[in-house]
Short mmCIF file of C-alpha atoms in Angstrom, two decimals:
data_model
loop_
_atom_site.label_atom_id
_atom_site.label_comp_id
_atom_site.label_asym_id
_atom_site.label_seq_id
_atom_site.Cartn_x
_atom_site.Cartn_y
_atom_site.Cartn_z
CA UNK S 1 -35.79 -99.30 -23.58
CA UNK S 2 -34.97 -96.31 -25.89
CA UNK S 3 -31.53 -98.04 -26.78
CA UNK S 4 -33.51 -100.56 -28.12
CA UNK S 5 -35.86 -98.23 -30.51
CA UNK S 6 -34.73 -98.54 -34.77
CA UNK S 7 -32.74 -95.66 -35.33
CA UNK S 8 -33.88 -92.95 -37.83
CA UNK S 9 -31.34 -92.76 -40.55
CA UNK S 10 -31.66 -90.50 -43.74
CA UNK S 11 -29.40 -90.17 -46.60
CA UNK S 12 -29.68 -87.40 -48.69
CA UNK S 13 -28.33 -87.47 -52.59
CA UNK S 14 -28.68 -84.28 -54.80
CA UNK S 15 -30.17 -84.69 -58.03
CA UNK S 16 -27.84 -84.88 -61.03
CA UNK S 17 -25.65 -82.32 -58.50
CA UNK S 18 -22.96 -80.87 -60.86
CA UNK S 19 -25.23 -80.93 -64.12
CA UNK S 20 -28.00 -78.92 -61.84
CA UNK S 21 -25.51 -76.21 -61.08
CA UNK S 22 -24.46 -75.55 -63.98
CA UNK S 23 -27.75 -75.42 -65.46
CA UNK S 24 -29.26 -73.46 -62.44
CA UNK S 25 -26.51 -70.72 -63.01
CA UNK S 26 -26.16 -70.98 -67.24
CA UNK S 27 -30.40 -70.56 -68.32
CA UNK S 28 -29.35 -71.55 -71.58
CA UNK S 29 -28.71 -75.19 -70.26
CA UNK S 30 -31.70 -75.36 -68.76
CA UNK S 31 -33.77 -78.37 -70.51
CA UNK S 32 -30.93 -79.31 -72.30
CA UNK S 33 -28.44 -82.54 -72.17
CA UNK S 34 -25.96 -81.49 -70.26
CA UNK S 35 -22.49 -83.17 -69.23
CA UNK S 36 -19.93 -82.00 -66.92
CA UNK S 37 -16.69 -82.70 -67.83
CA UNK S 38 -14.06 -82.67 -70.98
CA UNK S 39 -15.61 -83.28 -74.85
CA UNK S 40 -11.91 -84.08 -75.77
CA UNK S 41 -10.83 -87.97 -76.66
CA UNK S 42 -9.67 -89.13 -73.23
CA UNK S 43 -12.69 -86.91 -71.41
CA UNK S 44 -15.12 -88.69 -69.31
CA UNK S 45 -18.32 -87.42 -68.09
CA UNK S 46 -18.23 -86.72 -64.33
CA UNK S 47 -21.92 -86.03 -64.15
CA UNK S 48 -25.03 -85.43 -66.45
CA UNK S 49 -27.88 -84.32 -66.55
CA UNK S 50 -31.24 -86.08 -66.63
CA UNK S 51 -31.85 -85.01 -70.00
CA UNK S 52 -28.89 -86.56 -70.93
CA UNK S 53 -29.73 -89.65 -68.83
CA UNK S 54 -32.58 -90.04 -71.21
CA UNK S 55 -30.18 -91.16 -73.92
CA UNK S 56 -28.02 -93.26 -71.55
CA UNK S 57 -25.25 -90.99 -70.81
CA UNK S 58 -24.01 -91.59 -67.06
CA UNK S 59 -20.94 -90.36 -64.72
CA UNK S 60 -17.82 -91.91 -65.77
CA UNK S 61 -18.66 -92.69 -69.11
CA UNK S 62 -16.29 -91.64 -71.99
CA UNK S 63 -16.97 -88.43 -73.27
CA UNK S 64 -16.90 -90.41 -76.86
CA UNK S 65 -19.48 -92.86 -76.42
CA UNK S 66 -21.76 -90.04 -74.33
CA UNK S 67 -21.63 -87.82 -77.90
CA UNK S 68 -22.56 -91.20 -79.22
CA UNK S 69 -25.75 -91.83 -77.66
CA UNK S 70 -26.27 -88.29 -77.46
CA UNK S 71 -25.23 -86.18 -80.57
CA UNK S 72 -26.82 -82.83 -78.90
CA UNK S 73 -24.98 -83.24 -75.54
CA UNK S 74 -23.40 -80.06 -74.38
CA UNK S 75 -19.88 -80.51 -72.39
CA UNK S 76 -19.34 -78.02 -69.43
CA UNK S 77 -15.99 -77.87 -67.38
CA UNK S 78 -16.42 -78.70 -64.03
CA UNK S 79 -16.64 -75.72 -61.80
CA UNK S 80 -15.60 -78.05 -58.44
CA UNK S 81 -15.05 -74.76 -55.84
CA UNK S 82 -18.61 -73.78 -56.64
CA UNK S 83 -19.47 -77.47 -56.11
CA UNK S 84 -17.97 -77.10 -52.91
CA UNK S 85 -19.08 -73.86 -51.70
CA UNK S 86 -22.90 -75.63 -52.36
CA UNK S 87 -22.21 -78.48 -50.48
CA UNK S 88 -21.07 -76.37 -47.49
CA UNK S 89 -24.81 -74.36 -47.86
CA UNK S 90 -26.37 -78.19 -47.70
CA UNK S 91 -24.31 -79.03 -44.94
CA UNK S 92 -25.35 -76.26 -42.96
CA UNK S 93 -28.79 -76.92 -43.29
CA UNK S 94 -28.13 -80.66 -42.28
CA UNK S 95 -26.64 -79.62 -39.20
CA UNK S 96 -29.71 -77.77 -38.21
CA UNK S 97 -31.09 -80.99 -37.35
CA UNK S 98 -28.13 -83.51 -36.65
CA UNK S 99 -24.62 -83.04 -35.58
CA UNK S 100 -24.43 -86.70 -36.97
CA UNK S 101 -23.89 -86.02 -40.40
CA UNK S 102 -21.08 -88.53 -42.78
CA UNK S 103 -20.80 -87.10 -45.82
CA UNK S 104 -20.58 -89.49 -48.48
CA UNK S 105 -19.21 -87.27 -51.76
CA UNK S 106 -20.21 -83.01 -52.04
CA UNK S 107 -23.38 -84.60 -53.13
CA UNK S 108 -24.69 -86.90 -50.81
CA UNK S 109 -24.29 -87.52 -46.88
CA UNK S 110 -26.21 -89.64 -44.32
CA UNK S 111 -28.07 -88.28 -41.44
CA UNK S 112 -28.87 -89.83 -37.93
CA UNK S 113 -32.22 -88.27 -37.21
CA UNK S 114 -32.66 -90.51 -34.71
CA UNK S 115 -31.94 -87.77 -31.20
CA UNK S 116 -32.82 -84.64 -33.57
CA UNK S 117 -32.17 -80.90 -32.63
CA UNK S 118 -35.43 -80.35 -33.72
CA UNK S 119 -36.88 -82.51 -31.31
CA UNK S 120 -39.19 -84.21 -34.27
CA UNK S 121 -40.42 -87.69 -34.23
CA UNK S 122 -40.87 -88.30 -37.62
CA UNK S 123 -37.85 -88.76 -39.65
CA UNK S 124 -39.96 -88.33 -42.57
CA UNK S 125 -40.87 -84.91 -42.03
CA UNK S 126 -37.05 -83.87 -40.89
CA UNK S 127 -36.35 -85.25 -44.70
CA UNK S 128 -39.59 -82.86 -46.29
CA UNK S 129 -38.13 -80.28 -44.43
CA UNK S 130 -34.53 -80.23 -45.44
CA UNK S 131 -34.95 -80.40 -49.06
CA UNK S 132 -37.74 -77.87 -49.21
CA UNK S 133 -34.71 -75.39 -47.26
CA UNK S 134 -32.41 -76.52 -49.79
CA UNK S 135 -34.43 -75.88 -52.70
CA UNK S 136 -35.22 -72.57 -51.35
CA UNK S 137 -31.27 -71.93 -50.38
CA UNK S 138 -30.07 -73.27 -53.53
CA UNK S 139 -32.68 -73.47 -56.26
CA UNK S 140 -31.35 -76.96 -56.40
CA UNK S 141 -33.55 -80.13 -55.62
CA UNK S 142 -32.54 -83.49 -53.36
CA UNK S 143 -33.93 -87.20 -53.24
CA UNK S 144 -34.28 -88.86 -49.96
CA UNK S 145 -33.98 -92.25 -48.47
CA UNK S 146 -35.72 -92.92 -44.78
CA UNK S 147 -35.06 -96.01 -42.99
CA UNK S 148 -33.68 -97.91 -40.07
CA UNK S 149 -30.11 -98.43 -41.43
CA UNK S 150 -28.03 -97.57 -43.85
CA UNK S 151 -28.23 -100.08 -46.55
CA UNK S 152 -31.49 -99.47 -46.79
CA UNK S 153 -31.69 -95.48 -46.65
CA UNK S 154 -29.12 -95.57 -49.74
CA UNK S 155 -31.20 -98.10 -51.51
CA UNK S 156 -34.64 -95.70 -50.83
CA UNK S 157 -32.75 -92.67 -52.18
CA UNK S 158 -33.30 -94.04 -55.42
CA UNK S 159 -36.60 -94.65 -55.66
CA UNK S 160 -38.52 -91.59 -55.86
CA UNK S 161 -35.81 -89.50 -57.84
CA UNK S 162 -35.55 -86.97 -59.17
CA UNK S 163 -37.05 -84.58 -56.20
CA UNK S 164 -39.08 -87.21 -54.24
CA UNK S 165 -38.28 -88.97 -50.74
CA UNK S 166 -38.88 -92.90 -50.04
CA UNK S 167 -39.44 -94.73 -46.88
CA UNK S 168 -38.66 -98.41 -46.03
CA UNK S 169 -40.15 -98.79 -41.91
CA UNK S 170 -39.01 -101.88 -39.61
CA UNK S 171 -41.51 -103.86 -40.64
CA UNK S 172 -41.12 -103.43 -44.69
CA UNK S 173 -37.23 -103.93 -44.37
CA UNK S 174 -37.00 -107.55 -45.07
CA UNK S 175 -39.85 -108.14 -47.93
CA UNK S 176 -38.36 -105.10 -49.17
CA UNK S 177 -35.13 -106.81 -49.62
CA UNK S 178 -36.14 -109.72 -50.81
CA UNK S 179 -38.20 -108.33 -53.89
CA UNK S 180 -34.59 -106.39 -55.04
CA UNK S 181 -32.59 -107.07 -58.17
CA UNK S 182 -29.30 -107.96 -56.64
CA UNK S 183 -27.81 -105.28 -59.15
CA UNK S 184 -29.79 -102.92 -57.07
CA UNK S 185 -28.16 -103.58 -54.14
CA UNK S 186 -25.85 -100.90 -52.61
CA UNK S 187 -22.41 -102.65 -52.16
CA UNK S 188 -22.61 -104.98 -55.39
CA UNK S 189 -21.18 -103.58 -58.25
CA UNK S 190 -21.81 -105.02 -61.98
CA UNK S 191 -19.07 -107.27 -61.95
CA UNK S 192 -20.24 -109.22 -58.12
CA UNK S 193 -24.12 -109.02 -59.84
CA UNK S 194 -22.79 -110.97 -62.92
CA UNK S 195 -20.82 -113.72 -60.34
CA UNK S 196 -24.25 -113.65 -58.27
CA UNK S 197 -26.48 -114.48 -61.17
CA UNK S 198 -24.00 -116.99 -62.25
CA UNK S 199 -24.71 -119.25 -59.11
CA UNK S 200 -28.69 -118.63 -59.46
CA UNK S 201 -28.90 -115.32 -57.11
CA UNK S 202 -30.76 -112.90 -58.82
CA UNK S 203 -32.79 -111.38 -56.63
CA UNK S 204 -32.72 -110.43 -52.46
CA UNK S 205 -34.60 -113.61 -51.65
CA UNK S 206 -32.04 -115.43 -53.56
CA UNK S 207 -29.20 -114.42 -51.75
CA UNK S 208 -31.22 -114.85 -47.95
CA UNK S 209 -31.11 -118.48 -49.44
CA UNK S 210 -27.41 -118.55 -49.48
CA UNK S 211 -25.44 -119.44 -46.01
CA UNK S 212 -22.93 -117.03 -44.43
CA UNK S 213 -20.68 -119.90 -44.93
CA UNK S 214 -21.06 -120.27 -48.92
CA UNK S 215 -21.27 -116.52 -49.73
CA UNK S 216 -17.64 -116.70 -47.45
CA UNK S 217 -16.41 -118.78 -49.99
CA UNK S 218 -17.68 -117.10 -53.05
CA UNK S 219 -16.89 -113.57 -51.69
CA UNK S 220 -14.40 -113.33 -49.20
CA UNK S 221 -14.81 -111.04 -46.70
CA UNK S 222 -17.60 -109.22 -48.19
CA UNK S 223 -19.86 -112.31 -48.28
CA UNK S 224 -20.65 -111.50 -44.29
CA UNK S 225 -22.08 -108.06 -45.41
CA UNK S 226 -23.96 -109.83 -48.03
CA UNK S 227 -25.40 -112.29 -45.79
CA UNK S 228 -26.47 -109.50 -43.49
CA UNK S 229 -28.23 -106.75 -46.10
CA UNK S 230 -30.02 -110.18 -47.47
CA UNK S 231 -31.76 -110.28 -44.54
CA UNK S 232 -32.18 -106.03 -44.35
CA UNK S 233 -29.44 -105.93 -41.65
CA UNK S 234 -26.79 -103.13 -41.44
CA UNK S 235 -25.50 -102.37 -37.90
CA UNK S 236 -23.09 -99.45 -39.09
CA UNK S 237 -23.55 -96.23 -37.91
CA UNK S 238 -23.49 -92.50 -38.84
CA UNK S 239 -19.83 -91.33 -38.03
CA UNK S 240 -19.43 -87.89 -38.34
CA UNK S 241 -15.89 -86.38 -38.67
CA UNK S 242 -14.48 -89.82 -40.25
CA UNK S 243 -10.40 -89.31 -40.38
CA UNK S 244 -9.38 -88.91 -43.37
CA UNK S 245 -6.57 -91.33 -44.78
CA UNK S 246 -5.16 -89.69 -47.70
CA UNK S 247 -5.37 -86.92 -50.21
CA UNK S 248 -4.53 -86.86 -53.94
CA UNK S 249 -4.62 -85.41 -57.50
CA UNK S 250 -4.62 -87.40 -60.66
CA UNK S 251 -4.70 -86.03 -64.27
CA UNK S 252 -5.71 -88.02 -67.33
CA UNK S 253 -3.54 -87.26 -70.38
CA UNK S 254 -4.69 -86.76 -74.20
CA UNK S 255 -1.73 -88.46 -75.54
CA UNK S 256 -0.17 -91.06 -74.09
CA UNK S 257 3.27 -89.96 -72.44
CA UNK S 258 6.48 -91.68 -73.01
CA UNK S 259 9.45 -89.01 -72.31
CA UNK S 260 10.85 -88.53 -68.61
CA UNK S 261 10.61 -84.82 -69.36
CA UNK S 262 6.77 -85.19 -70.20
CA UNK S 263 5.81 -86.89 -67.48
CA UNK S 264 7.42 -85.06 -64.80
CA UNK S 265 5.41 -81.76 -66.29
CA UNK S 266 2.19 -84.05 -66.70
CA UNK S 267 2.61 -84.42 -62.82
CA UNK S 268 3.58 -81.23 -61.51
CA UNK S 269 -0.48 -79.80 -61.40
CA UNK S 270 -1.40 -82.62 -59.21
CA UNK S 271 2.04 -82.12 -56.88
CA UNK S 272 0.53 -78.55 -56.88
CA UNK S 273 -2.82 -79.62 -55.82
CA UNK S 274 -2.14 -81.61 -53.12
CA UNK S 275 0.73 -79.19 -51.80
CA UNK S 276 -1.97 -76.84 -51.96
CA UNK S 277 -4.38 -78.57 -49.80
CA UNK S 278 -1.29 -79.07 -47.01
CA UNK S 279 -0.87 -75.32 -46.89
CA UNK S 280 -4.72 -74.76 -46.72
CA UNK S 281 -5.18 -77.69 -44.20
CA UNK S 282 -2.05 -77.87 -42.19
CA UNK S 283 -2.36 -81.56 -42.86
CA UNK S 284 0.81 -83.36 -43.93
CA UNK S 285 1.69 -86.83 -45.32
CA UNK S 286 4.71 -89.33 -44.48
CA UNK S 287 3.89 -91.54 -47.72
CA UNK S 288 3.65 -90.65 -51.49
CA UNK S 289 1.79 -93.19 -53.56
CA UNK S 290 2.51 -92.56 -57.54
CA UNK S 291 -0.51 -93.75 -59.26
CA UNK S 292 0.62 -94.90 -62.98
CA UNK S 293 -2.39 -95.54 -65.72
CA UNK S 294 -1.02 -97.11 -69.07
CA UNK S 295 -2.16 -97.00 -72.63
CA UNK S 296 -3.48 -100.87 -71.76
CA UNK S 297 -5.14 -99.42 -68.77
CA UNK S 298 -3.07 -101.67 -66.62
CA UNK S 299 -2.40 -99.79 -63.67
CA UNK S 300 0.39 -99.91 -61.03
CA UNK S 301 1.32 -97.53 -57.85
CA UNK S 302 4.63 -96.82 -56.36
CA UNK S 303 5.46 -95.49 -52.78
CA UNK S 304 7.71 -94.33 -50.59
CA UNK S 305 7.46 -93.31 -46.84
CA UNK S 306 9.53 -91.09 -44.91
CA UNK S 307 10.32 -91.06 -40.35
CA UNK S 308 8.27 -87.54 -40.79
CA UNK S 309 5.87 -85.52 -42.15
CA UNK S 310 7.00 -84.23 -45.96
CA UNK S 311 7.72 -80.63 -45.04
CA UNK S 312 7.86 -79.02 -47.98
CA UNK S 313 7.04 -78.66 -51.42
CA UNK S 314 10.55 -79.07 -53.11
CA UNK S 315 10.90 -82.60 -51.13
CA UNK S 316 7.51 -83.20 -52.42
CA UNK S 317 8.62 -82.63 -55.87
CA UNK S 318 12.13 -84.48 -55.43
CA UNK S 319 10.60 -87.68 -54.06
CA UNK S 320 8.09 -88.10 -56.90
CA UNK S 321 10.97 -87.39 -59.42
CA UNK S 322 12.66 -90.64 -58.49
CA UNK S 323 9.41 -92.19 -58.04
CA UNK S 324 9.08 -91.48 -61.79
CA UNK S 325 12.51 -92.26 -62.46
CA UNK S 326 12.40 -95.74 -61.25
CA UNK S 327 9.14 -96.45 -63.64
CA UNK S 328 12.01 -96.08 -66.77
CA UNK S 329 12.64 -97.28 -69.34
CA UNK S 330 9.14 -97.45 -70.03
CA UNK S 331 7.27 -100.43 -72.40
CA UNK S 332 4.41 -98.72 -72.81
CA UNK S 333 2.50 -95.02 -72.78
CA UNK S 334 1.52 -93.51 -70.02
CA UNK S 335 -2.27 -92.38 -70.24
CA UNK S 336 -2.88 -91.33 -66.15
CA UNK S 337 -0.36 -90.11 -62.84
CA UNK S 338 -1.51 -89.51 -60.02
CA UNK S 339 -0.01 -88.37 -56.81
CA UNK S 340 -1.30 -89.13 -53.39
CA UNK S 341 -0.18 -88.60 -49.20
CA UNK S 342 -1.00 -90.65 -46.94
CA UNK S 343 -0.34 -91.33 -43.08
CA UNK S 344 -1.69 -87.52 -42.34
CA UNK S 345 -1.19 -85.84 -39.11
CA UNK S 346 -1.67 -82.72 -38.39
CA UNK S 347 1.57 -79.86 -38.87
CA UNK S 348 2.87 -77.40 -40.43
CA UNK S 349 2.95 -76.84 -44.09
CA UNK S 350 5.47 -74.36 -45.45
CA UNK S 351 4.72 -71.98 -48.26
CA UNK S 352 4.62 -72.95 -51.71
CA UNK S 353 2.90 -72.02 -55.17
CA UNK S 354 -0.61 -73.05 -55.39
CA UNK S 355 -2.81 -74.19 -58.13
CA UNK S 356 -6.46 -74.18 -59.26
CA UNK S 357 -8.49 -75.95 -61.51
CA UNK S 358 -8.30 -79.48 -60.59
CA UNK S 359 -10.16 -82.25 -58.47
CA UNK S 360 -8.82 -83.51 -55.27
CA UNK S 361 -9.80 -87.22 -54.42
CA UNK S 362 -10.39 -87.21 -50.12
CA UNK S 363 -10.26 -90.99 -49.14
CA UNK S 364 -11.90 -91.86 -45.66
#
């Protein structure tokens, strides 16, 4: 029965996305190491290019260490509405062919290919011919990852970048698996890879070893998904439209912070920012989360939730005073604040200054 047919799942990832932009628009970057983001103390890089990968800079590396490994690396600001207004071109081309499309970040997004508007049986070609259209569209160039889920569509993104596609069919899915570096694995972060090799897993057939039971116990919760993508099973599916659960702004300082005064003008771009977005969206919050990064990097959050919606900027403002307030007197400097809504529903914003310049973070 069709029902019972592997789905055709594709996830798309842009190649070194913010980096290419800039150097697509700026010639003089072209074939240089480039980083997006600040060259000052506390900057990190938020992307770079692959000329600068070539010297080990990555995303969210200190800007410090990148000029370290690179001397020649040239910072660029980010430039996030142009960032956007790409994404929105590749979007529209991805919706010539799916309306099941979850967008992952600007750059990247996962496609169920599966029931196509193009009416196409081979999920392969549907990838050759959406990057070709973006390349045209955007002079930019996208990796692709073909496969019957999702774990391993992510995973096959990888493998033929820059500009190349990878496919991992039914039948590969498990000895594909099984011949991966756990470190490769989508899902498992450095620090899980390091506990993983420290009971003897090192690879994909080392964790299909393990039972459901004992990766439970080592893992928590996520030791079921483990125990599933060790044996190349991932039953989640494309979800277009996800709801989004909060919205927020946080800015990293260049000196630690330790005045009331200082922080509550630290704050007041990313109360802007997400103000902004409620006026733009019509979406509104009933909780504020203060997000509060110290010089030690410990880091703490404080919240507060209100019957209703927050209807306006000034009570915006007034409740992440006191938030502030309460974090007095302070032991330490303040390197990061952040300010976040969440519990959104749909209203009515009312009018307020806006601002530009900064990143929001959209959880789903």
């Amino acid at each position: 029965m069709i029902e019972n047919l592997p789905r055709k799942i594709i996830h798309l990832d842009m190649d070194a996305f913010y980096a290419s932009v800039e150097q697509r628009d700026n010639p003089e970057l072209r074939g240089k190491p480039v980083a997006v983001g600040g060259a000052r103390e506390r900057g990190v890089v938020a992307a770079a290019s692959y000329e600068a990968r070539q010297f080990g800079v990555r995303s969210a590396m200190p800007s410090t260490t990148a000029l370290r490994k690179c001397p020649a690396l040239v910072f660029v600001p980010p430039r996030f509405h142009v960032y956007k207004e790409v994404s929105r071109q590749i979007r529209a081309i991805f919706a010539e062919y799916t309306p099941l499309i979850e967008p992952v970040s600007l750059d990247e997004a996962y496609l169920d290919v599966t029931h196509n508007l193009k009416e196409l049986a081979s999920a392969t070609q549907i990838a050759r011919e959406i990057r070709a259209k973006i390349f045209e569209q955007t002079q930019l160039t996208a990796s692709a990852g073909i496969s019957y889920n999702k774990f391993l569509a992510k995973v096959a993104s990888d493998y033929r970048k820059p500009n190349g596609q990878f496919v991992v069919r039914p039948e590969q899915g498990p000895d594909f698996v099984a011949g991966l570096a756990v470190g490769k694995f989508h899902g498992v972060g450095p620090v899980t890879a390091a506990r993983m090799n420290q009971l003897g897993i090192f690879t994909g057939a080392d964790l299909r070893e393990q039972s459901a039971g004992f990766l439970h116990q080592q893992f928590g919760k996520a030791g079921h998904y483990y125990y599933a993508i060790a044996r190349a099973e991932d039953h989640r599916p494309v979800v277009a439209d996800r709801q989004r659960k909060s919205v927020g702004s946080e800015t990293t300082f260049a000196q630690d912070l330790t005045e009331f005064p200082d922080l509550l003008v630290g704050l007041r771009p990313s109360i802007e920012e997400v103000w902004d977005f409620c006026q733009r969206t019509g979406i509104l919050g009933r909780t504020i989360t203060l997000k509060v990064k110290f010089a030690d990097f410990q880091q703490i959050t404080r919240s507060r939730s209100s019957p209703g919606p927050i209807p306006s900027l000034a009570v915006l403002e007034r409740s992440c005073r006191e938030l502030v307030e309460g974090l007095f007197p302070l032991a330490k400097g303040v390197r990061l604040l952040g300010v976040s809504l969440s519990n959104l529903s749909t209203g009515q914003a009312v009018a307020g200054p806006a601002a530009a310049g900064k990143q929001l973070t959209l959880s789903f």
